[in-house]
Amino acid sequence: MSTTLPYALRALERLRHRIRGPQTVRRLDTFTVDLSAWKLSLSDRTPCIWVHSHEHLNLPAVDLAYAIRDVVRQQGWEHTTVLVLVDGTADELRQQLSRLFTTQFVIWDAKQQKEIFDASSPTRLMLDLFLEQIPRAQLSPYETSRWVTGSRFFGRSSDLKKIRSRPSNFMIFGIRRIGKTSLLREVERLLDEEDPPTEGSRRHVYIECSTLQTPDDFYREVAAKFQAPLKLFLERKAQSFRNATKMFDYLASEQRGQITFLLDEFDRLLEYTQHNLDFCTVLRQASQNKRARFIMAGFREMRRAMYNREHPFYNFGEPLYLEALERKDVAEMITQPFDALRVKLDGREEIVSRIFRETAGQPLFVQFYCQTLLEQLDRSEGNVISINDFQSVYDNTAFRDIVLTTFMDNSVPLERAIVFAMVGVQDKHEREVFTIEDLDAELKRRGLVVTFNRLDEACRNLDTANILRRQGKAYSFRLPLFVRMLQENYSVEFGFKKARQEYMAQDGETRR
Ligand SMILES: Nc1ncnc2c1ncn2[C@@H]1O[C@H](COP(=O)(O)OP(=O)(O)O)[C@@H](O)[C@H]1O
Ligand SMILES: [Mg+2]
C-alpha cells in the first residue's frame, strides 16, 4: 500500500498511525489518519486530501481551492482540521484556502513532506508545522462543554480494560460531571473500531435514557436505533409491548450476535419503573439468555436497586465506581498537550501538584485550569506557564459557576445543610477537620436534629461526591477553593436556613 501514499502519510504509517483510504472523492484522493495519540484536538479520523495528479497540480490555485472545498463539503469536514498534502508547491493554494474558506486547513507542500519523511523525529516536525498554521487554542484537546472521547479522553484505562475484557454487565456509578458519558462514549468508540457497525449488523448501541419515562419509551427508542419493525412487538390497542423479551431475541438474531447496550442516565427510568419491576426483569432475562449485555450509568437509584435483594438488578452486574482521576492521569492531561504545543511549564511538578490538589482530580475542573491557562497564554502570546499565572483561573467566573452548580446538582438538602454548617464553623474557629460528633453538635446548635444513620449516609455521599474527604473518623473539604467560593457567593447563614427548610419539608413527605 505504501507506494500509493503521499510522503507525509508514509511517515505516519511507519509510526503506526492508522490510515484509512484512499477513497476517491470528486477525483481527489482522500484519507483519514488517526492522530489521536498526539492528545490534541486532532481526532482518530483526521481528514486528509492528497493533491498529486497532473490534472490538479496544473490547476490555477483558486480553482484547486474550490475543488478541495467541494470535497470538504461533500464529506462533511467543514468543522474539523483538514490536512492537504500537495506534491508540488503550495504557497498560492495556502493563500486561496485561507482567504476563501473558514475551514481550518493545514497544507504541506512536496518539500515539507519530504523533510517529514527524512526527519529524525517526524512527529516533532509535524507538530511544529501544525503549530505554524493553526492557533494553539484550536489544537488543544481541552473541552469543557461536552463529553470527550479519543484524543480528548484521559485516564480511566483500568476501567476501560475491565469493561472490554469481561463479558459481564456493568453498573457505572458516579456523580454528575465526573465523566460517565465520556466513559460510555469512549467504550462505544472502541467497540466501533473493534466491531464496526455495518448495514444490517450492529452489535452495540448508546442510548441516552434521561428523557425516557416508561419502558415503552425505551423499547421504542431501541427499535428506532435498529430500524426494527415495531409492530411485531407492539400490542395494537394499548400501544404497549406484548413481549419485550422477544424483541431482544429478534435483535440478536437479526444483528448476528449479542448486543451491547450502553445506557446513560439510567436513574430516571428506574425511578419511573420502581413500582413495576417487569421492565428490569426483562432486561435481566435478555442478559441471562445472552441476547444482550448492559453497561449502564447512574447514581443513587441504580445503587439502591443493585443492593436491594428483591430487585431484579440485585447483583446484575459488576459495580464500577467512577471517581476523580489519579494524579498520574491529571499529570498526563496537563503535560502531554502542553508539551506537544511547545508550552514550557516553569516548575512542572509544582504545577501538576497544585492543579491536582486544587481540583481534587475532577476531570472537568482540570480541563478548566488547562483551558484558562492556555487562553491566557494565547492572549499574551507567551510560551511559558508558571504558578503565578493561576490567578487567571481563580478570577474566572465560569469556573466558579461550574464548581458551585456542580455542588448544588450533586447534593440533596441535608448534605447542603451540613456543608453550610461546616463552612460556618470553619469561619469562626479556623478549624479544618471535623468529626461526625462535631457536626452533630453544630447541627443541633442550629436547630437541626438528624439520626445517626442519616448523618453518616450524608457524609459518605459528600465524600463520594468529591466535596468532603474522609480520613478515618475525620472529614475535611476536598477543594481548597470551594469554601472561599461558597462564602463569596452565598450568605452561609441563609444557605443553611434554606437547606434546612428543604430538608424538613422533604422529611415530612417521607413520613406521610
Ligand atoms: N476521561 C476524561 N478525560 C478528560 N476529561 C474528562 C474525562 N471525563 C470527563 N471529562 C471532563 O468532564 C466533563 C463532564 O464529563 P461527562 O462525561 O459529561 O460527565 P457525566 O456524564 O458524568 O456528567 C467533560 O466535559 C470533560 O471536560
Ligand atoms: Mg452524562
Coordinates of C-alpha atoms and ligand atoms in Angstrom, one line a residue:
M1 CA 0.0 0.0 0.0
S2 CA 2.9 2.3 1.0
T3 CA 3.8 3.4 -2.6
T4 CA 0.4 4.7 -3.2
L5 CA 0.6 7.0 -0.1
P6 CA 1.9 10.6 -0.1
Y7 CA 5.3 11.0 1.7
A8 CA 3.8 12.5 4.9
L9 CA 1.4 9.6 5.3
R10 CA 4.1 7.1 4.7
A11 CA 6.0 8.7 7.6
L12 CA 2.8 8.5 9.7
E13 CA 2.2 4.9 8.7
R14 CA 5.7 4.0 9.7
L15 CA 4.9 5.4 13.1
R16 CA 1.9 3.1 13.2
H17 CA -0.8 5.8 12.9
R18 CA -3.8 4.1 11.4
I19 CA -4.6 5.3 7.9
R20 CA -7.8 4.6 6.1
G21 CA -8.1 5.1 2.3
P22 CA -7.6 6.1 -0.4
Q23 CA -11.2 7.0 -1.2
T24 CA -11.6 9.0 -4.4
V25 CA -14.0 11.9 -3.9
R26 CA -14.6 14.1 -6.9
R27 CA -11.4 12.8 -8.5
L28 CA -9.2 13.8 -5.5
D29 CA -7.7 11.0 -3.3
T30 CA -8.7 11.3 0.3
F31 CA -7.7 9.5 3.5
T32 CA -8.3 9.7 7.2
V33 CA -5.4 9.4 9.7
D34 CA -5.6 8.5 13.4
L35 CA -3.7 11.4 15.1
S36 CA -5.4 10.8 18.5
A37 CA -2.2 9.6 20.0
W38 CA -0.9 13.2 20.0
K39 CA -3.5 14.1 22.6
L40 CA -4.6 17.3 20.9
S41 CA -7.8 18.2 19.2
L42 CA -7.0 16.1 16.2
S43 CA -9.2 13.0 16.0
D44 CA -8.7 9.4 15.1
R45 CA -10.1 10.2 11.7
T46 CA -8.4 13.4 10.8
P47 CA -9.2 14.0 7.1
C48 CA -6.5 14.3 4.6
I49 CA -6.6 15.3 0.9
W50 CA -3.8 14.4 -1.5
V51 CA -3.2 16.6 -4.5
H52 CA -0.9 14.7 -6.8
S53 CA -2.3 14.2 -10.3
H54 CA -1.2 16.4 -13.2
E55 CA -4.7 17.5 -13.6
H56 CA -4.9 19.0 -10.1
L57 CA -1.3 20.2 -9.9
N58 CA -1.8 22.2 -13.1
L59 CA -5.0 23.9 -12.0
P60 CA -4.9 27.6 -11.1
A61 CA -4.7 27.8 -7.3
V62 CA -8.1 29.4 -6.9
D63 CA -9.7 26.5 -8.9
L64 CA -7.9 23.9 -6.9
A65 CA -9.1 25.6 -3.7
Y66 CA -12.7 25.3 -4.9
A67 CA -12.2 21.7 -5.8
I68 CA -10.8 21.0 -2.3
R69 CA -13.6 22.9 -0.8
D70 CA -16.2 20.8 -2.6
V71 CA -14.6 17.6 -1.3
V72 CA -14.7 19.1 2.2
R73 CA -18.4 19.9 1.9
Q74 CA -19.3 16.6 0.4
Q75 CA -17.5 14.7 3.2
G76 CA -18.9 17.0 6.0
W77 CA -15.4 18.0 7.1
E78 CA -16.2 21.8 7.5
H79 CA -15.7 21.8 11.2
T80 CA -12.6 19.8 11.5
T81 CA -8.9 20.4 10.8
V82 CA -8.2 19.1 7.2
L83 CA -4.7 18.2 6.1
V84 CA -3.9 18.9 2.5
L85 CA -0.8 17.2 1.0
V86 CA 0.4 18.8 -2.2
D87 CA 3.1 17.0 -4.4
G88 CA 4.3 20.4 -5.7
T89 CA 4.3 24.0 -4.4
A90 CA 1.5 25.2 -2.2
D91 CA 2.1 28.9 -1.3
E92 CA -0.6 30.2 -3.5
L93 CA -3.1 27.4 -2.6
R94 CA -2.5 28.3 1.1
Q95 CA -3.4 31.9 0.5
Q96 CA -6.5 31.0 -1.5
L97 CA -7.8 28.5 1.0
S98 CA -7.4 30.8 4.0
R99 CA -8.9 33.7 2.0
L100 CA -11.9 31.9 0.7
F101 CA -12.9 29.5 3.4
T102 CA -13.3 29.3 7.2
T103 CA -12.4 25.6 7.5
Q104 CA -9.1 25.1 9.2
F105 CA -6.6 23.7 6.6
V106 CA -3.0 22.6 7.2
I107 CA -1.2 22.4 3.9
W108 CA 2.2 20.7 3.3
D109 CA 4.0 21.0 0.0
A110 CA 6.3 18.5 -1.5
K111 CA 9.4 19.8 0.1
Q112 CA 7.9 19.8 3.6
Q113 CA 6.6 16.3 3.1
K114 CA 10.0 15.1 2.1
E115 CA 11.5 16.8 5.2
I116 CA 9.0 15.0 7.4
F117 CA 9.8 11.7 5.7
D118 CA 13.5 12.1 6.3
A119 CA 13.4 13.7 9.7
S120 CA 14.9 12.1 12.7
S121 CA 11.7 12.9 14.6
P122 CA 8.9 13.2 12.1
T123 CA 6.4 13.7 14.9
R124 CA 8.1 16.8 16.3
L125 CA 8.4 18.3 12.9
M126 CA 4.8 17.6 12.0
L127 CA 3.6 19.2 15.3
D128 CA 5.7 22.3 14.6
L129 CA 4.3 22.5 11.1
F130 CA 0.8 22.2 12.6
L131 CA 1.5 25.0 15.1
E132 CA 2.7 27.3 12.3
Q133 CA -0.7 27.1 10.7
I134 CA -3.2 26.7 13.5
P135 CA -3.7 28.7 16.7
R136 CA -2.7 26.8 19.9
A137 CA -6.2 27.1 21.4
Q138 CA -7.6 25.3 18.4
L139 CA -5.1 22.5 18.6
S140 CA -5.6 21.9 22.3
P141 CA -7.7 19.0 23.4
Y142 CA -9.4 20.8 26.3
E143 CA -13.2 20.7 26.2
T144 CA -15.4 21.9 29.0
S145 CA -18.8 21.9 27.4
R146 CA -19.5 18.3 26.3
W147 CA -18.4 14.8 26.8
V148 CA -15.0 13.8 25.5
T149 CA -13.5 10.7 23.7
G150 CA -10.4 9.7 21.8
S151 CA -7.6 12.2 21.9
R152 CA -9.5 14.3 24.4
F153 CA -10.1 11.4 26.8
F154 CA -7.6 10.9 29.6
G155 CA -7.1 8.2 32.3
R156 CA -9.6 5.5 33.3
S157 CA -7.5 2.9 31.5
S158 CA -8.2 0.2 34.1
D159 CA -12.0 0.8 33.8
L160 CA -11.8 0.6 30.0
K161 CA -9.8 -2.6 30.2
K162 CA -12.2 -4.2 32.6
I163 CA -15.3 -3.4 30.5
R164 CA -13.6 -4.6 27.4
S165 CA -12.1 -7.8 28.7
R166 CA -15.0 -9.2 30.6
P167 CA -18.3 -10.2 29.2
S168 CA -20.4 -9.2 32.3
N169 CA -22.8 -6.3 32.7
F170 CA -21.5 -3.2 34.3
M171 CA -23.2 -0.7 36.6
I172 CA -21.2 2.6 36.4
F173 CA -21.8 4.8 39.4
G174 CA -20.8 8.4 39.6
I175 CA -21.9 11.9 40.4
R176 CA -22.7 14.5 37.8
R177 CA -19.9 15.7 35.6
I178 CA -17.4 13.1 36.8
G179 CA -17.2 11.5 33.3
K180 CA -19.9 8.8 32.9
T181 CA -21.0 9.9 29.5
S182 CA -17.4 10.3 28.4
L183 CA -16.6 6.8 29.5
L184 CA -19.6 5.2 27.8
R185 CA -18.9 7.2 24.6
E186 CA -15.2 6.1 24.7
V187 CA -16.3 2.5 25.1
E188 CA -18.6 3.0 22.1
R189 CA -15.8 4.4 20.1
L190 CA -13.6 1.4 20.9
L191 CA -16.3 -1.0 20.1
D192 CA -16.9 0.8 16.8
E193 CA -13.2 0.1 16.0
E194 CA -13.3 -3.5 17.1
D195 CA -16.6 -4.4 15.5
P196 CA -17.6 -1.7 13.0
P197 CA -21.3 -1.4 12.6
T198 CA -22.4 -2.1 9.0
E199 CA -25.8 -2.1 7.4
G200 CA -27.7 -5.0 9.0
S201 CA -25.2 -5.8 11.6
R202 CA -24.7 -3.5 14.6
R203 CA -23.8 -5.1 17.9
H204 CA -23.6 -2.1 20.2
V205 CA -25.6 1.0 20.7
Y206 CA -25.6 4.0 23.0
I207 CA -28.9 5.3 24.4
E208 CA -29.4 8.4 26.4
C209 CA -32.2 7.5 28.8
S210 CA -32.8 10.7 30.8
T211 CA -35.8 11.7 28.6
L212 CA -37.4 8.3 28.6
Q213 CA -40.2 7.9 31.0
T214 CA -41.6 4.4 30.5
P215 CA -40.4 1.0 29.4
D216 CA -42.4 1.5 26.2
D217 CA -40.4 4.7 25.5
F218 CA -37.3 2.7 26.0
Y219 CA -38.3 -0.1 23.6
R220 CA -39.4 2.3 21.0
E221 CA -36.0 4.0 21.2
V222 CA -34.2 0.7 20.8
A223 CA -36.4 -0.3 17.9
A224 CA -35.7 3.1 16.2
K225 CA -31.9 2.6 16.7
F226 CA -32.1 -0.7 14.9
Q227 CA -34.9 0.2 12.5
A228 CA -36.7 -2.9 13.8
P229 CA -40.3 -3.4 12.8
L230 CA -42.0 -2.2 15.9
K231 CA -45.4 -3.7 15.1
L232 CA -44.0 -7.2 15.7
F233 CA -43.8 -6.4 19.3
L234 CA -46.4 -3.8 19.9
E235 CA -49.8 -4.6 21.4
R236 CA -52.0 -2.7 19.0
K237 CA -54.7 -1.3 21.3
A238 CA -52.7 -0.1 24.3
Q239 CA -49.6 0.7 22.3
S240 CA -47.8 -1.4 24.8
F241 CA -45.2 -4.0 24.3
R242 CA -46.5 -7.5 24.2
N243 CA -43.4 -9.4 24.6
A244 CA -40.3 -7.3 25.1
T245 CA -38.1 -10.4 25.7
K246 CA -38.8 -11.4 22.1
M247 CA -37.5 -8.1 20.9
F248 CA -34.1 -8.8 22.3
D249 CA -34.2 -12.3 20.8
Y250 CA -35.2 -10.8 17.4
L251 CA -32.4 -8.1 17.5
A252 CA -29.7 -10.6 18.5
S253 CA -30.6 -12.9 15.6
E254 CA -31.0 -10.1 13.1
Q255 CA -27.7 -8.4 14.0
R256 CA -26.0 -11.8 14.3
G257 CA -24.8 -11.7 17.9
Q258 CA -25.3 -10.4 21.4
I259 CA -25.9 -6.7 21.5
T260 CA -24.2 -4.4 24.0
F261 CA -26.4 -1.6 25.3
L262 CA -24.7 1.4 26.6
L263 CA -27.4 3.0 28.7
D264 CA -26.7 6.5 30.0
E265 CA -28.6 8.3 32.8
F266 CA -30.5 5.2 33.8
D267 CA -31.6 6.6 37.2
R268 CA -34.7 8.4 35.9
L269 CA -36.0 5.3 34.1
L270 CA -35.5 3.3 37.3
E271 CA -37.4 5.9 39.3
Y272 CA -40.4 5.8 36.9
T273 CA -40.5 2.0 37.0
Q274 CA -39.9 1.4 40.7
H275 CA -43.5 0.1 41.2
N276 CA -43.4 -2.3 38.3
L277 CA -40.3 -4.3 38.1
D278 CA -41.3 -6.2 34.9
F279 CA -39.1 -4.0 32.8
C280 CA -36.0 -4.7 34.9
T281 CA -36.8 -8.4 34.8
V282 CA -37.0 -8.3 31.0
L283 CA -33.5 -6.8 30.9
R284 CA -32.2 -9.4 33.3
Q285 CA -33.7 -12.2 31.2
A286 CA -32.2 -10.8 28.0
S287 CA -28.9 -10.7 29.6
Q288 CA -29.2 -14.2 31.0
N289 CA -30.1 -15.5 27.6
K290 CA -27.0 -13.8 26.2
R291 CA -29.1 -11.7 23.9
A292 CA -27.9 -8.5 25.4
R293 CA -25.2 -7.1 27.6
F294 CA -25.8 -3.9 29.6
I295 CA -23.4 -1.2 30.6
M296 CA -25.4 1.4 32.4
A297 CA -24.5 4.6 34.1
G298 CA -26.4 6.3 37.0
F299 CA -26.0 7.1 40.6
R300 CA -28.5 7.0 43.6
E301 CA -31.4 4.9 42.1
M302 CA -29.1 2.4 40.5
R303 CA -27.2 1.9 43.7
R304 CA -30.4 1.4 45.6
A305 CA -31.6 -1.2 43.0
M306 CA -28.3 -3.0 42.8
Y307 CA -28.1 -3.6 46.6
N308 CA -31.8 -4.5 47.1
R309 CA -32.2 -8.2 47.3
E310 CA -35.8 -8.0 46.0
H311 CA -34.8 -6.1 42.9
P312 CA -34.1 -7.8 39.5
F313 CA -30.9 -5.7 39.3
Y314 CA -29.6 -7.2 42.6
N315 CA -26.1 -8.4 41.6
F316 CA -27.0 -7.7 38.0
G317 CA -23.5 -6.6 37.0
E318 CA -20.1 -5.5 38.2
P319 CA -20.2 -2.2 40.0
L320 CA -17.8 0.3 38.8
Y321 CA -17.4 3.5 40.9
L322 CA -16.2 6.4 38.8
E323 CA -14.0 8.6 40.9
A324 CA -11.8 11.5 40.4
L325 CA -8.7 11.0 38.2
E326 CA -5.5 9.8 39.7
R327 CA -2.5 12.0 39.9
K328 CA -0.7 10.4 37.0
D329 CA -3.7 10.9 34.7
V330 CA -4.0 14.5 35.8
A331 CA -0.3 14.9 35.1
E332 CA -0.8 13.5 31.6
M333 CA -3.8 15.7 30.9
I334 CA -1.6 18.7 31.7
T335 CA 1.8 17.8 30.4
Q336 CA 1.1 15.9 27.2
P337 CA -0.8 18.6 25.4
F338 CA 1.3 21.4 26.7
D339 CA 4.5 19.7 25.6
A340 CA 3.1 19.0 22.2
L341 CA 2.0 22.6 21.9
R342 CA 5.6 23.7 22.9
V343 CA 4.4 25.4 26.0
K344 CA 7.0 25.4 28.8
L345 CA 5.9 24.6 32.3
D346 CA 8.0 26.5 34.6
G347 CA 8.0 24.4 37.8
R348 CA 6.5 21.4 36.2
E349 CA 6.0 19.2 39.2
E350 CA 4.7 22.0 41.3
I351 CA 2.2 23.0 38.6
V352 CA 0.9 19.4 38.4
S353 CA 0.7 19.0 42.2
R354 CA -1.1 22.3 42.6
I355 CA -3.7 21.6 39.9
F356 CA -4.2 18.1 41.3
R357 CA -4.7 19.4 44.8
E358 CA -6.9 22.3 43.9
T359 CA -9.2 20.3 41.6
A360 CA -9.1 17.1 43.7
G361 CA -8.7 15.3 40.3
Q362 CA -12.1 16.1 39.0
P363 CA -11.6 16.0 35.2
L364 CA -13.9 18.9 34.4
F365 CA -12.0 21.2 36.8
V366 CA -8.7 20.1 35.4
Q367 CA -10.0 20.9 32.0
F368 CA -10.9 24.4 33.2
Y369 CA -7.5 25.0 34.7
C370 CA -5.7 24.0 31.5
Q371 CA -8.0 25.8 29.1
T372 CA -7.9 29.0 31.1
L373 CA -4.1 28.9 31.4
L374 CA -3.8 28.3 27.6
E375 CA -6.2 31.1 26.7
Q376 CA -4.3 33.5 28.8
L377 CA -1.1 32.4 27.2
D378 CA -2.6 32.9 23.7
R379 CA -3.6 36.4 24.7
S380 CA -0.2 37.3 26.0
E381 CA 1.4 35.4 23.1
G382 CA 3.9 33.9 25.6
N383 CA 5.3 30.4 25.8
V384 CA 5.7 29.8 29.5
I385 CA 3.3 29.0 32.2
S386 CA 4.1 29.3 35.9
I387 CA 2.3 29.2 39.2
N388 CA 2.0 33.0 39.0
D389 CA -0.5 32.6 36.2
F390 CA -3.0 30.7 38.3
Q391 CA -4.7 33.9 39.4
S392 CA -6.5 33.9 36.0
V393 CA -8.2 30.6 36.9
Y394 CA -9.3 31.9 40.3
D395 CA -10.7 35.0 38.6
N396 CA -12.6 33.0 36.0
T397 CA -16.3 33.4 36.8
A398 CA -17.3 30.5 34.5
F399 CA -15.1 28.3 36.6
R400 CA -16.6 29.5 39.9
D401 CA -20.1 28.9 38.4
I402 CA -19.3 25.3 37.4
V403 CA -17.8 24.5 40.8
L404 CA -20.9 25.8 42.6
T405 CA -23.5 24.3 40.3
T406 CA -21.7 21.0 40.4
F407 CA -22.1 21.1 44.2
M408 CA -25.7 22.1 44.0
D409 CA -26.5 19.5 41.4
N410 CA -24.7 16.7 43.3
S411 CA -26.2 17.2 46.7
V412 CA -29.5 16.8 48.5
P413 CA -30.7 19.3 51.1
L414 CA -29.3 17.6 54.2
E415 CA -25.9 17.4 52.5
R416 CA -26.1 21.1 51.7
A417 CA -27.1 21.9 55.3
I418 CA -24.0 20.0 56.5
V419 CA -21.7 21.8 54.2
F420 CA -23.0 25.3 55.1
A421 CA -22.8 24.4 58.8
M422 CA -19.2 23.3 58.3
V423 CA -18.3 26.4 56.5
G424 CA -19.7 28.5 59.4
V425 CA -17.7 26.6 62.0
Q426 CA -14.6 26.8 59.9
D427 CA -15.0 30.5 59.6
K428 CA -15.4 31.0 63.3
H429 CA -12.9 28.6 64.7
E430 CA -10.5 28.3 61.8
R431 CA -10.7 24.5 62.1
E432 CA -10.4 22.4 59.0
V433 CA -11.1 18.9 60.2
F434 CA -14.4 17.7 61.7
T435 CA -15.8 14.5 63.2
I436 CA -19.4 13.4 63.0
E437 CA -19.8 14.4 66.6
D438 CA -18.6 17.9 65.8
L439 CA -21.1 18.1 63.0
D440 CA -23.9 16.7 65.1
A441 CA -23.3 19.3 67.8
E442 CA -23.2 22.1 65.2
L443 CA -26.4 21.0 63.6
K444 CA -28.2 20.7 66.9
R445 CA -27.0 24.1 67.9
R446 CA -28.6 25.3 64.7
G447 CA -31.8 23.5 65.5
L448 CA -31.5 20.5 63.2
V449 CA -31.6 17.1 64.8
V450 CA -30.7 14.2 62.5
T451 CA -30.5 10.4 63.2
F452 CA -27.0 8.9 63.2
N453 CA -27.8 6.9 60.1
R454 CA -28.8 9.8 58.0
L455 CA -25.9 11.9 59.1
D456 CA -23.5 9.1 58.4
E457 CA -25.0 8.4 55.0
A458 CA -24.9 12.1 54.1
C459 CA -21.3 12.4 55.0
R460 CA -20.4 9.4 52.9
N461 CA -22.3 10.8 50.0
L462 CA -20.4 14.0 50.3
D463 CA -17.3 12.0 50.2
T464 CA -18.4 10.2 47.1
A465 CA -19.4 13.5 45.5
N466 CA -15.9 14.7 46.0
I467 CA -16.9 17.5 48.3
L468 CA -15.6 16.1 51.6
R469 CA -12.6 13.9 52.1
R470 CA -12.8 11.3 54.7
Q471 CA -9.8 10.2 56.6
G472 CA -10.6 7.7 59.4
K473 CA -13.2 9.5 61.5
A474 CA -12.4 12.9 60.3
Y475 CA -13.8 14.9 57.4
S476 CA -12.4 18.0 55.7
F477 CA -13.2 19.9 52.4
R478 CA -11.6 18.4 49.3
L479 CA -11.3 21.6 47.3
P480 CA -9.4 24.4 49.0
L481 CA -11.1 26.9 46.8
F482 CA -14.6 25.6 47.4
V483 CA -15.1 27.2 50.8
R484 CA -14.0 30.6 49.6
M485 CA -16.3 30.4 46.6
L486 CA -19.3 29.5 48.7
Q487 CA -18.6 32.4 51.1
E488 CA -18.2 34.8 48.3
N489 CA -21.4 33.8 46.6
Y490 CA -23.8 33.0 49.3
S491 CA -24.6 34.1 52.8
V492 CA -23.7 31.0 54.8
E493 CA -26.5 31.6 57.3
F494 CA -29.1 31.9 54.5
G495 CA -27.7 28.9 52.7
F496 CA -28.1 26.8 55.8
K497 CA -31.6 28.1 56.6
K498 CA -32.8 27.2 53.1
A499 CA -31.2 23.8 53.1
R500 CA -32.7 23.0 56.5
Q501 CA -36.2 24.1 55.3
E502 CA -35.9 21.9 52.2
Y503 CA -34.8 19.0 54.3
M504 CA -37.6 19.4 56.8
A505 CA -40.2 19.6 54.0
Q506 CA -38.8 16.6 52.3
D507 CA -38.6 14.7 55.6
G508 CA -42.3 15.5 56.3
E509 CA -43.2 14.0 52.9
T510 CA -41.4 10.7 53.5
R511 CA -43.1 10.3 56.9
R512 CA -46.5 10.8 55.4
Ligands
LIG1 N1 -11.8 10.9 30.9 C1 -11.8 12.2 30.8 N2 -10.8 12.9 30.3 C2 -10.8 14.2 30.2 N3 -11.9 15.0 30.5 C3 -12.9 14.4 31.0 C4 -13.0 12.9 31.2 N4 -14.2 12.6 31.7 C5 -14.8 13.8 31.9 N5 -14.1 14.8 31.5 C6 -14.5 16.3 31.6 O1 -15.6 16.4 32.4 C7 -16.8 16.9 31.7 C8 -18.0 16.1 32.1 O2 -18.0 14.8 31.6 P1 -19.2 13.9 31.3 O3 -18.8 12.7 30.7 O4 -20.3 14.7 30.6 O5 -19.8 13.6 32.8 P2 -21.1 13.0 33.3 O6 -21.7 12.2 32.2 O7 -20.7 12.1 34.5 O8 -22.0 14.1 33.8 C9 -16.4 16.8 30.2 O9 -16.9 17.9 29.5 C10 -14.9 16.9 30.2 O10 -14.5 18.2 30.3
MG2 MG -23.6 12.5 31.4

